[in-house]
Amino acid sequence: MKFVSAGRCGVKRLYRYQPFNPDWIAHLLSTHLMHFSIPSGFNDPWDCQPCFREADSTDPNFDERHLRMLDQAAENRGVPLSEAERARRRALVQAGEVRLAPLIRESSEATAKGLAERFRVACLATAPTHPLMWSHYAEKHHGVCLEFGTDNVHFDGALKVEYLDEYPVFELADNDDSK
């Protein structure tokens, strides 16, 4: 899955539909600050939650790639493993005494927590005249639609939401940005 920002897609303007609240608009205009929501507060518990593949019987290198990735993660946290410890971990995984699935699940949970602590979300649209957006988000056509230019770094990096029939499963050890 490839993420492409609004600016890179050529989107020049983004719009936020919302109820009319003069205090909020005055605050926005005077401070140039807009509220971005915490993903853990969304009504959909799966929103912004990564799901990583825990095993792949068709890939003989799955365990090895994930062990390397976990070694690198330990090093990035300032806890590099000795070569003896790396060899011990590989032997345990190869003997079936240690399963990677719980470690990958733990990484998934830590990633979700990191996303919730680091990122905020604002829902925006690419058109100011969408009837359903006015109906659902702008107080049944009595609210406002605010326009933001993508020449602002915060809006230039906006990502398009992609709705899928199935929840996407990522590979924790995959560093390929071309997907």
Short mmCIF file of C-alpha atoms in Angstrom, two decimals:
data_model
loop_
_atom_site.label_atom_id
_atom_site.label_comp_id
_atom_site.label_asym_id
_atom_site.label_seq_id
_atom_site.Cartn_x
_atom_site.Cartn_y
_atom_site.Cartn_z
CA MET A 1 0.00 0.00 0.00
CA LYS A 2 1.48 3.31 -1.04
CA PHE A 3 0.63 6.54 0.73
CA VAL A 4 0.59 9.65 -1.45
CA SER A 5 0.07 13.11 0.01
CA ALA A 6 -2.43 15.70 -1.22
CA GLY A 7 0.37 17.96 -2.46
CA ARG A 8 1.98 15.16 -4.48
CA CYS A 9 -1.43 14.34 -6.01
CA GLY A 10 -1.85 17.94 -7.16
CA VAL A 11 -4.69 18.73 -4.74
CA LYS A 12 -4.63 22.50 -4.17
CA ARG A 13 -7.46 22.91 -1.64
CA LEU A 14 -8.96 20.82 1.16
CA TYR A 15 -12.27 21.43 2.92
CA ARG A 16 -13.58 20.83 6.40
CA TYR A 17 -17.34 20.58 6.88
CA GLN A 18 -18.61 21.27 10.38
CA PRO A 19 -21.39 22.81 12.45
CA PHE A 20 -21.29 26.60 12.71
CA ASN A 21 -19.66 27.63 15.98
CA PRO A 22 -18.60 31.30 16.04
CA ASP A 23 -16.30 30.78 19.06
CA TRP A 24 -14.44 27.93 17.34
CA ILE A 25 -14.08 29.91 14.11
CA ALA A 26 -12.87 33.00 16.01
CA HIS A 27 -10.34 30.79 17.82
CA LEU A 28 -9.17 29.28 14.52
CA LEU A 29 -8.77 32.68 12.86
CA SER A 30 -7.00 34.30 15.82
CA THR A 31 -4.64 31.43 16.69
CA HIS A 32 -4.29 29.66 13.33
CA LEU A 33 -4.73 26.42 15.27
CA MET A 34 -7.17 23.70 14.33
CA HIS A 35 -8.15 20.67 16.39
CA PHE A 36 -6.84 17.33 15.17
CA SER A 37 -8.35 14.25 16.83
CA ILE A 38 -6.57 11.46 18.66
CA PRO A 39 -7.05 8.20 16.69
CA SER A 40 -7.84 6.21 19.84
CA GLY A 41 -10.91 8.42 20.31
CA PHE A 42 -12.54 7.41 17.01
CA ASN A 43 -15.79 5.48 17.10
CA ASP A 44 -14.27 2.76 14.89
CA PRO A 45 -11.78 0.78 17.03
CA TRP A 46 -9.94 -0.43 13.90
CA ASP A 47 -9.28 3.08 12.60
CA CYS A 48 -5.51 3.77 12.50
CA GLN A 49 -4.76 0.33 13.99
CA PRO A 50 -1.98 -1.52 12.17
CA CYS A 51 -2.36 -5.24 11.62
CA PHE A 52 0.83 -7.17 10.87
CA ARG A 53 1.07 -10.65 9.35
CA GLU A 54 2.12 -13.01 12.13
CA ALA A 55 3.32 -15.92 9.99
CA ASP A 56 3.69 -16.95 6.37
CA SER A 57 4.12 -20.64 5.59
CA THR A 58 4.79 -19.81 1.91
CA ASP A 59 7.82 -17.65 2.72
CA PRO A 60 10.83 -19.65 3.97
CA ASN A 61 12.63 -16.41 4.92
CA PHE A 62 9.75 -14.95 6.99
CA ASP A 63 11.23 -15.83 10.40
CA GLU A 64 14.75 -14.73 9.44
CA ARG A 65 13.58 -11.36 8.07
CA HIS A 66 11.50 -10.70 11.18
CA LEU A 67 14.31 -11.71 13.53
CA ARG A 68 16.60 -9.24 11.70
CA MET A 69 13.93 -6.56 11.98
CA LEU A 70 13.49 -7.22 15.73
CA ASP A 71 17.29 -7.10 16.18
CA GLN A 72 17.37 -3.75 14.38
CA ALA A 73 14.48 -2.46 16.51
CA ALA A 74 16.41 -3.35 19.68
CA GLU A 75 19.47 -1.55 18.32
CA ASN A 76 17.36 1.51 17.43
CA ARG A 77 16.11 1.60 21.03
CA GLY A 78 19.73 1.67 22.23
CA VAL A 79 19.76 -1.97 23.35
CA PRO A 80 21.94 -3.72 20.76
CA LEU A 81 22.08 -7.49 21.04
CA SER A 82 25.33 -9.41 21.13
CA GLU A 83 25.96 -11.89 18.33
CA ALA A 84 25.59 -14.71 20.87
CA GLU A 85 22.14 -13.42 21.92
CA ARG A 86 21.07 -13.13 18.28
CA ALA A 87 22.18 -16.71 17.61
CA ARG A 88 20.37 -17.94 20.75
CA ARG A 89 17.12 -16.25 19.65
CA ARG A 90 17.39 -17.72 16.14
CA ALA A 91 17.94 -21.20 17.55
CA LEU A 92 14.88 -20.88 19.81
CA VAL A 93 12.69 -19.76 16.90
CA GLN A 94 14.03 -22.47 14.58
CA ALA A 95 13.44 -25.14 17.26
CA GLY A 96 9.88 -23.93 17.69
CA GLU A 97 10.43 -23.04 21.34
CA VAL A 98 9.75 -19.34 20.69
CA ARG A 99 7.05 -18.19 18.32
CA LEU A 100 7.36 -14.89 16.49
CA ALA A 101 3.60 -14.31 16.38
CA PRO A 102 3.36 -12.97 19.97
CA LEU A 103 6.38 -10.70 19.35
CA ILE A 104 4.82 -9.40 16.12
CA ARG A 105 1.48 -8.88 17.91
CA GLU A 106 3.32 -6.95 20.63
CA SER A 107 5.00 -4.82 17.96
CA SER A 108 1.60 -4.16 16.38
CA GLU A 109 0.22 -2.97 19.72
CA ALA A 110 3.29 -0.81 20.35
CA THR A 111 2.97 0.69 16.86
CA ALA A 112 -0.70 1.53 17.49
CA LYS A 113 0.22 3.18 20.79
CA GLY A 114 3.01 5.13 19.09
CA LEU A 115 0.64 6.31 16.36
CA ALA A 116 -1.88 7.47 18.97
CA GLU A 117 0.80 9.39 20.86
CA ARG A 118 2.47 10.95 17.83
CA PHE A 119 -0.23 11.60 15.23
CA ARG A 120 -3.53 13.44 15.10
CA VAL A 121 -6.21 13.30 12.42
CA ALA A 122 -8.43 15.91 10.80
CA CYS A 123 -11.07 14.78 8.33
CA LEU A 124 -11.03 16.87 5.18
CA ALA A 125 -12.61 16.63 1.74
CA THR A 126 -11.47 17.65 -1.74
CA ALA A 127 -14.75 19.31 -2.77
CA PRO A 128 -16.73 22.10 -1.06
CA THR A 129 -20.09 21.18 -2.58
CA HIS A 130 -20.67 17.57 -1.63
CA PRO A 131 -24.33 17.21 -0.44
CA LEU A 132 -23.68 14.24 1.86
CA MET A 133 -20.79 16.01 3.57
CA TRP A 134 -22.99 19.07 4.12
CA SER A 135 -25.73 16.84 5.48
CA HIS A 136 -23.64 14.66 7.80
CA TYR A 137 -20.93 17.00 9.04
CA ALA A 138 -22.22 20.55 8.55
CA GLU A 139 -25.31 20.48 10.72
CA LYS A 140 -27.70 19.32 7.97
CA HIS A 141 -26.67 22.09 5.56
CA HIS A 142 -26.67 24.80 8.26
CA GLY A 143 -22.97 24.62 9.10
CA VAL A 144 -19.87 25.86 7.37
CA CYS A 145 -17.25 24.52 5.01
CA LEU A 146 -13.76 25.88 5.66
CA GLU A 147 -11.14 25.92 2.90
CA PHE A 148 -7.45 25.20 3.46
CA GLY A 149 -4.65 25.44 0.90
CA THR A 150 -2.15 22.63 0.51
CA ASP A 151 0.61 25.24 0.30
CA ASN A 152 0.59 24.86 4.10
CA VAL A 153 2.90 22.01 5.18
CA HIS A 154 0.24 20.47 7.45
CA PHE A 155 -2.30 20.18 4.66
CA ASP A 156 0.23 19.36 1.93
CA GLY A 157 0.94 16.09 3.75
CA ALA A 158 -2.72 15.07 4.04
CA LEU A 159 -3.31 11.47 2.99
CA LYS A 160 -6.31 10.16 1.11
CA VAL A 161 -8.47 7.65 2.94
CA GLU A 162 -8.72 4.38 1.08
CA TYR A 163 -11.79 2.27 1.85
CA LEU A 164 -11.20 -1.46 1.40
CA ASP A 165 -13.42 -4.52 1.54
CA GLU A 166 -10.89 -6.30 3.78
CA TYR A 167 -8.72 -4.96 6.57
CA PRO A 168 -5.15 -4.50 5.24
CA VAL A 169 -2.48 -6.73 6.72
CA PHE A 170 1.05 -5.38 6.59
CA GLU A 171 4.33 -7.16 6.93
CA LEU A 172 6.29 -5.84 9.87
CA ALA A 173 9.67 -6.51 8.23
CA ASP A 174 8.65 -4.99 4.89
CA ASN A 175 10.51 -1.79 4.08
CA ASP A 176 9.35 -1.56 0.48
CA ASP A 177 7.67 1.83 -0.10
CA SER A 178 6.58 0.93 -3.63
CA LYS A 179 3.50 -1.05 -2.51
#
